[in-house]
PDB file of C-alpha atoms in Angstrom:
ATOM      1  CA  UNK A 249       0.000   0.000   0.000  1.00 51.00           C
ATOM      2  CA  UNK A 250       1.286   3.622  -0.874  1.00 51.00           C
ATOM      3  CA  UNK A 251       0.079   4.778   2.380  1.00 57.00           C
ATOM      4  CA  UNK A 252       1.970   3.118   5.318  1.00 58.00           C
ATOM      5  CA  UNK A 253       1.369   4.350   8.667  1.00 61.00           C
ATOM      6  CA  UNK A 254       3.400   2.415  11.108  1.00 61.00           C
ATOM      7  CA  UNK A 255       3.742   2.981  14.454  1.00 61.00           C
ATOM      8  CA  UNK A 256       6.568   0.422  15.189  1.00 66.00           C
ATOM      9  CA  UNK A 257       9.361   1.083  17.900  1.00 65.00           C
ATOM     10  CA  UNK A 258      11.208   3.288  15.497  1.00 83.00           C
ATOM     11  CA  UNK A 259       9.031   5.567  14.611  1.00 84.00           C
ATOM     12  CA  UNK A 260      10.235   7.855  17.225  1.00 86.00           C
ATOM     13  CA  UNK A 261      13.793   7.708  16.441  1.00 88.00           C
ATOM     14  CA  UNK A 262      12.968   9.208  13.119  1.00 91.00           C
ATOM     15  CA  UNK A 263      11.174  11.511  13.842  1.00 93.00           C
ATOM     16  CA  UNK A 264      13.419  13.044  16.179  1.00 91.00           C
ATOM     17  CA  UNK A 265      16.275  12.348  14.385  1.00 93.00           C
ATOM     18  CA  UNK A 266      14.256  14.166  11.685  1.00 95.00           C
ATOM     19  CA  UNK A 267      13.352  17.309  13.228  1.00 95.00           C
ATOM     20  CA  UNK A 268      16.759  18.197  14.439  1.00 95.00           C
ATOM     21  CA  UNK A 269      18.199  17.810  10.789  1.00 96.00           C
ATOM     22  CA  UNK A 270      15.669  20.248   9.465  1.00 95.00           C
ATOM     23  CA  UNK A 271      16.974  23.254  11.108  1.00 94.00           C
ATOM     24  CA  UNK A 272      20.437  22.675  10.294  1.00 95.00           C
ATOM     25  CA  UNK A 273      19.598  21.433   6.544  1.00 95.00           C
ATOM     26  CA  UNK A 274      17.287  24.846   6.380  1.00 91.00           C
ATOM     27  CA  UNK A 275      20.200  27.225   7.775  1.00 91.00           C
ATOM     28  CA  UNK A 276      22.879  25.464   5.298  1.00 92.00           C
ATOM     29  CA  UNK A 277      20.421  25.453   2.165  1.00 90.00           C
ATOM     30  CA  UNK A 278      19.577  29.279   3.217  1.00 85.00           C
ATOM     31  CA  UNK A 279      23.096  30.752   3.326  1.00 86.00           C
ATOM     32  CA  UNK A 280      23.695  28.827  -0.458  1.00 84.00           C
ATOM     33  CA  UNK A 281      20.590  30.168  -1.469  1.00 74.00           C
ATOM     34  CA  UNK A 282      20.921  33.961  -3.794  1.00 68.00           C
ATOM     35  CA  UNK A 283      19.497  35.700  -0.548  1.00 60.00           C
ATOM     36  CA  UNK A 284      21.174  34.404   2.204  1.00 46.00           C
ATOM     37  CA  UNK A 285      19.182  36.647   4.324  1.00 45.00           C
ATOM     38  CA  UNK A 286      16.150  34.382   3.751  1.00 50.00           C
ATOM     39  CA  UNK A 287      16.748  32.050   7.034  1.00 48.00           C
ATOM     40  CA  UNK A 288      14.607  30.613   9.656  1.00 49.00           C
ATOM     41  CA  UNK A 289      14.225  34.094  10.908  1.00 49.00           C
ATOM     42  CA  UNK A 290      12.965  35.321   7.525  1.00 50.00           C
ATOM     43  CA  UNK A 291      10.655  32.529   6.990  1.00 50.00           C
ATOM     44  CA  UNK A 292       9.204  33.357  10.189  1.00 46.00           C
ATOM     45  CA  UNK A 293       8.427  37.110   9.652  1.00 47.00           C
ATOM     46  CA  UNK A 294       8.266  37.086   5.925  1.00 47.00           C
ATOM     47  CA  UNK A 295       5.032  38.599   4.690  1.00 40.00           C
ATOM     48  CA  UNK A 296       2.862  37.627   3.474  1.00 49.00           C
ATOM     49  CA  UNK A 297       2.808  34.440   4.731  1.00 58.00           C
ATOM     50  CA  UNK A 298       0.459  32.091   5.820  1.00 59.00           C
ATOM     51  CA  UNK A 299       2.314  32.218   9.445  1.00 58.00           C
ATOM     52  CA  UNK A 300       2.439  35.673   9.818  1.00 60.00           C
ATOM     53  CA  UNK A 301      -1.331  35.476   8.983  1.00 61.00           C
ATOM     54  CA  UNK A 302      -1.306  32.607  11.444  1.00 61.00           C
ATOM     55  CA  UNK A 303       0.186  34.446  14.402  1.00 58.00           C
ATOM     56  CA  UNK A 304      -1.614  38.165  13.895  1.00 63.00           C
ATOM     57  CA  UNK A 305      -4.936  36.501  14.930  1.00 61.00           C
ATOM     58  CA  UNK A 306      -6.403  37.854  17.864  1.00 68.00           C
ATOM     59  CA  UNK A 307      -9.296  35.389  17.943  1.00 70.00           C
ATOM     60  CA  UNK A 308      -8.213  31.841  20.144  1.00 74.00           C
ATOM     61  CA  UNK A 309     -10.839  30.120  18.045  1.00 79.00           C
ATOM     62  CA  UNK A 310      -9.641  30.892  14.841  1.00 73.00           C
ATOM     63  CA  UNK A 311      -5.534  30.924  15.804  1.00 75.00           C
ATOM     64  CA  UNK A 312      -6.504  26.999  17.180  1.00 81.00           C
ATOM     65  CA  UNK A 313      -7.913  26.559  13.830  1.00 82.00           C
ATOM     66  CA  UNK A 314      -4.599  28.003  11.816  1.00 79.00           C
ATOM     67  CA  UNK A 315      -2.434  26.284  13.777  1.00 83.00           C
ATOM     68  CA  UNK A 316      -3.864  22.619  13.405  1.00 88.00           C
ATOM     69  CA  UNK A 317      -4.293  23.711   9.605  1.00 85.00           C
ATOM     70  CA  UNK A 318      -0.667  24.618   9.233  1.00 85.00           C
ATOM     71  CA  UNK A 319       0.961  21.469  12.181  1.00 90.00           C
ATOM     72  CA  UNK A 320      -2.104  18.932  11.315  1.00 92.00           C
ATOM     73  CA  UNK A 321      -3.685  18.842   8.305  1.00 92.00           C
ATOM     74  CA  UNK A 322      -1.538  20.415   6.044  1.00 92.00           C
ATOM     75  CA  UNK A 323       1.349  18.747   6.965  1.00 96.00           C
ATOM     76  CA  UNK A 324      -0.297  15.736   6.680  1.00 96.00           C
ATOM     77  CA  UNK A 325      -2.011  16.360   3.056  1.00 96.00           C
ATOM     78  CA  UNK A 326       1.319  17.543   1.581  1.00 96.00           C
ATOM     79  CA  UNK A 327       3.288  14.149   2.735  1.00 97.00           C
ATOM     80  CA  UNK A 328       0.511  12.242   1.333  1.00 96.00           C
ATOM     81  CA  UNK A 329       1.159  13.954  -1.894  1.00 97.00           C
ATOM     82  CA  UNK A 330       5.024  14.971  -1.932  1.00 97.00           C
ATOM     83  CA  UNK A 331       5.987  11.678  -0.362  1.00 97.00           C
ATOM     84  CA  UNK A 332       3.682   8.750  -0.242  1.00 95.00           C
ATOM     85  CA  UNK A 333       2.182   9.696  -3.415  1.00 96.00           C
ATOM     86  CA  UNK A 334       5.100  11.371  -5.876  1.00 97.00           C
ATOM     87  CA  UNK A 335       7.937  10.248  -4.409  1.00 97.00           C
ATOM     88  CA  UNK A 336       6.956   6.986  -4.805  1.00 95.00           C
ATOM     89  CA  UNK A 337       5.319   7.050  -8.357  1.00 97.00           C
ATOM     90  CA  UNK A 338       8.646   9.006  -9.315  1.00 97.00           C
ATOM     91  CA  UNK A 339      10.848   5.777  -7.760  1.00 96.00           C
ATOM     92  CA  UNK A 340       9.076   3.661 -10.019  1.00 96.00           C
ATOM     93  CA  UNK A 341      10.712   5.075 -13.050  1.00 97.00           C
ATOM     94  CA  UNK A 342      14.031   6.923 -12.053  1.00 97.00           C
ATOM     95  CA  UNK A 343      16.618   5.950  -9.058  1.00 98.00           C
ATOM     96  CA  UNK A 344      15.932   7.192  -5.535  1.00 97.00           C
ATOM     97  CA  UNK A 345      19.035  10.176  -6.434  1.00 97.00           C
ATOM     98  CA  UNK A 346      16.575  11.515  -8.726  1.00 98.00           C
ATOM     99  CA  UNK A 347      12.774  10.943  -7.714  1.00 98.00           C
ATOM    100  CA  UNK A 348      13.999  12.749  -3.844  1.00 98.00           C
ATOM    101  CA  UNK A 349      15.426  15.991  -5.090  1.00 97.00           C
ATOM    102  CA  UNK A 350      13.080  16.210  -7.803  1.00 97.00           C
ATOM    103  CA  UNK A 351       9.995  15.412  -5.165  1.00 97.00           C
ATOM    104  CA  UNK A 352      11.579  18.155  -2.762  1.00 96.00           C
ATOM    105  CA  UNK A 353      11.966  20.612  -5.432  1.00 93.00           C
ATOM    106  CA  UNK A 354       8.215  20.047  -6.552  1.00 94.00           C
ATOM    107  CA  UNK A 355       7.395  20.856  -2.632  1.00 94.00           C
ATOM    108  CA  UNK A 356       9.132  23.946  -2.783  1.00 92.00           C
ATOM    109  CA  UNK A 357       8.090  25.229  -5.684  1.00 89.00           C
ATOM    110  CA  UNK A 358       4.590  24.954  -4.359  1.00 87.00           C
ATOM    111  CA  UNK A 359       5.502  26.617  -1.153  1.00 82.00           C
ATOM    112  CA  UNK A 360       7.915  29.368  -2.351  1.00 69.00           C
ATOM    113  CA  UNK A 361       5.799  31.608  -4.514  1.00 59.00           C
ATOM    114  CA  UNK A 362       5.740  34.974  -3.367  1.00 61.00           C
ATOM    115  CA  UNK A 363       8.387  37.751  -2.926  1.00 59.00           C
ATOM    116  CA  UNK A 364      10.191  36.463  -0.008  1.00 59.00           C
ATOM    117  CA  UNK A 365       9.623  32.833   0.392  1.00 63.00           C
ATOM    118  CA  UNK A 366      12.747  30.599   0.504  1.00 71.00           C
ATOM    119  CA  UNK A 367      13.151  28.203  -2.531  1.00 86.00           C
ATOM    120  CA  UNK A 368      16.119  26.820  -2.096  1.00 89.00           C
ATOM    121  CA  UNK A 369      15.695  25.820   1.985  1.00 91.00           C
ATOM    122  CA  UNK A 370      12.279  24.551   1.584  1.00 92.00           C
ATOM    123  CA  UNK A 371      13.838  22.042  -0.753  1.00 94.00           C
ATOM    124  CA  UNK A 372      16.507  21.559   1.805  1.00 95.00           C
ATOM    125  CA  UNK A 373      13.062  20.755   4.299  1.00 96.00           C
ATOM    126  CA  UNK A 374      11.669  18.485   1.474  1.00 97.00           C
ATOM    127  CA  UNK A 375      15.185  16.250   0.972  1.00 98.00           C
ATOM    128  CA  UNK A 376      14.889  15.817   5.019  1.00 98.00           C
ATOM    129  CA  UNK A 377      11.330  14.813   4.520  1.00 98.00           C
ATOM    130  CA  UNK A 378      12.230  12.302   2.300  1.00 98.00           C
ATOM    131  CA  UNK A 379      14.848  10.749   3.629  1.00 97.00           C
ATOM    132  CA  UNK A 380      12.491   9.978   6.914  1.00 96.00           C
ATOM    133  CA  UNK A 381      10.069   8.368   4.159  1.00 96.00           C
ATOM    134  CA  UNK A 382      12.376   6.450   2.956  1.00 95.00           C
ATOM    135  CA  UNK A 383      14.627   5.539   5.929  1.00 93.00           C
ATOM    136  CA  UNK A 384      11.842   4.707   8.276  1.00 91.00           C
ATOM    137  CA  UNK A 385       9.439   3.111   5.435  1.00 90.00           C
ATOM    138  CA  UNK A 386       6.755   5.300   7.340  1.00 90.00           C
ATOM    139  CA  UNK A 387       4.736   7.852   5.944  1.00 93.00           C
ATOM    140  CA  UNK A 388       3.924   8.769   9.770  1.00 92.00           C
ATOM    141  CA  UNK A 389       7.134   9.560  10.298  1.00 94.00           C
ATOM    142  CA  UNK A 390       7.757  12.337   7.330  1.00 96.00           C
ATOM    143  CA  UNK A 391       4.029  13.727   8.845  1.00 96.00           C
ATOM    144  CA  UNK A 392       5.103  14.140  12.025  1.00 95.00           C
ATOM    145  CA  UNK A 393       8.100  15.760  11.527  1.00 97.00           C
ATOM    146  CA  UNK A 394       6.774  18.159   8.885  1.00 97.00           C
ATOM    147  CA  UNK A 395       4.149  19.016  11.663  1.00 97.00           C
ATOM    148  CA  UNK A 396       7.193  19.216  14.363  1.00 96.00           C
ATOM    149  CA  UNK A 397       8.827  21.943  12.046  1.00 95.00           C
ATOM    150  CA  UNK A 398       5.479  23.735  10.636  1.00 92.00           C
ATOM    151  CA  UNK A 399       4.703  23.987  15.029  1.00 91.00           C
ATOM    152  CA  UNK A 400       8.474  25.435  15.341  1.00 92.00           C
ATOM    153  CA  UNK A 401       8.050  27.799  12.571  1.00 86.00           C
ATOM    154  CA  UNK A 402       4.646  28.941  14.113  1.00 83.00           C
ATOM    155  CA  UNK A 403       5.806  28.875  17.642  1.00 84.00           C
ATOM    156  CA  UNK A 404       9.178  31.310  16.694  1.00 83.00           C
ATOM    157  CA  UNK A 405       6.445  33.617  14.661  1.00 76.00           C
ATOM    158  CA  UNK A 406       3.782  33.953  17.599  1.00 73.00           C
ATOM    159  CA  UNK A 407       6.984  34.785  19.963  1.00 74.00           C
ATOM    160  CA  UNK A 408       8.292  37.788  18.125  1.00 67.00           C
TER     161      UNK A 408
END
């Protein structure tokens, strides 16, 4: 089945492992990028985005609502498509070298459309969700951590 949700004893493991390599992987891809500028800090205040949208809202009820959007369901629709979905069809017809990058660079694009919006670094994010895919088997696991970063990226917005 393309869509594997396992919750064996590893799950965990990757998830963690996978959320402290997207930092690192977004910093790195950010000061290769044209704009260096455009780091965590930028994603975070760049407008506008859907977080600064996200994190403006006075209303409980409808910030609640943003953030399961952007940690919950978003997450989880866009690793259904990016990873269970593409990365796999795309594995069935060139090597896993290929069908990742060009999976993470399809993810970007879709995220990184406006004046200000990182490229390069969400492709970065895209490569680490792959490589939790693929590593753990799990689609859970690529979920999760997208959610883990989207709820960092939030979390830093709603602070400043």
């Amino acid at each position: 089945a393309w869509l594997r949700l396992d919750w064996s004893a590893s799950w965990l493991r990757w998830v963690l492992c996978g959320a402290a390599a997207c930092v690192p992987a977004f910093e790195l891809a950010s000061s290769l990028a044209p704009s260096p500028e455009l780091g965590l800090g930028a994603l975070a205040s760049a407008a506008p985005t859907i977080t600064a949208q996200i994190t403006s809202l006075d209303d409980g009820l409808a910030f609640a609502l943003s953030v399961f959007t952007a940690c919950a369901s978003g997450p989880f629709l866009e690793e259904v498509l990016y990873r269970g979905f593409l990365l796999r069809a795309l594995r069935q017809h060139m090597p896993l070298g290929l069908a990742a990058p060009a999976s993470a660079a399809l993810f970007a694009l879709h995220h990184g459309t406006g004046p200000g919006q990182p490229t390069l670094p969400l492709a970065a994010l895209g490569l680490v969700f792959s490589a939790t895919f693929v590593g753990s088997g799990n689609l859970a696991v690529s979920i999760l951590t997208h959610s883990l970063w989207n709820l960092r990226v939030v979390a830093l917005s709603r602070l400043r």
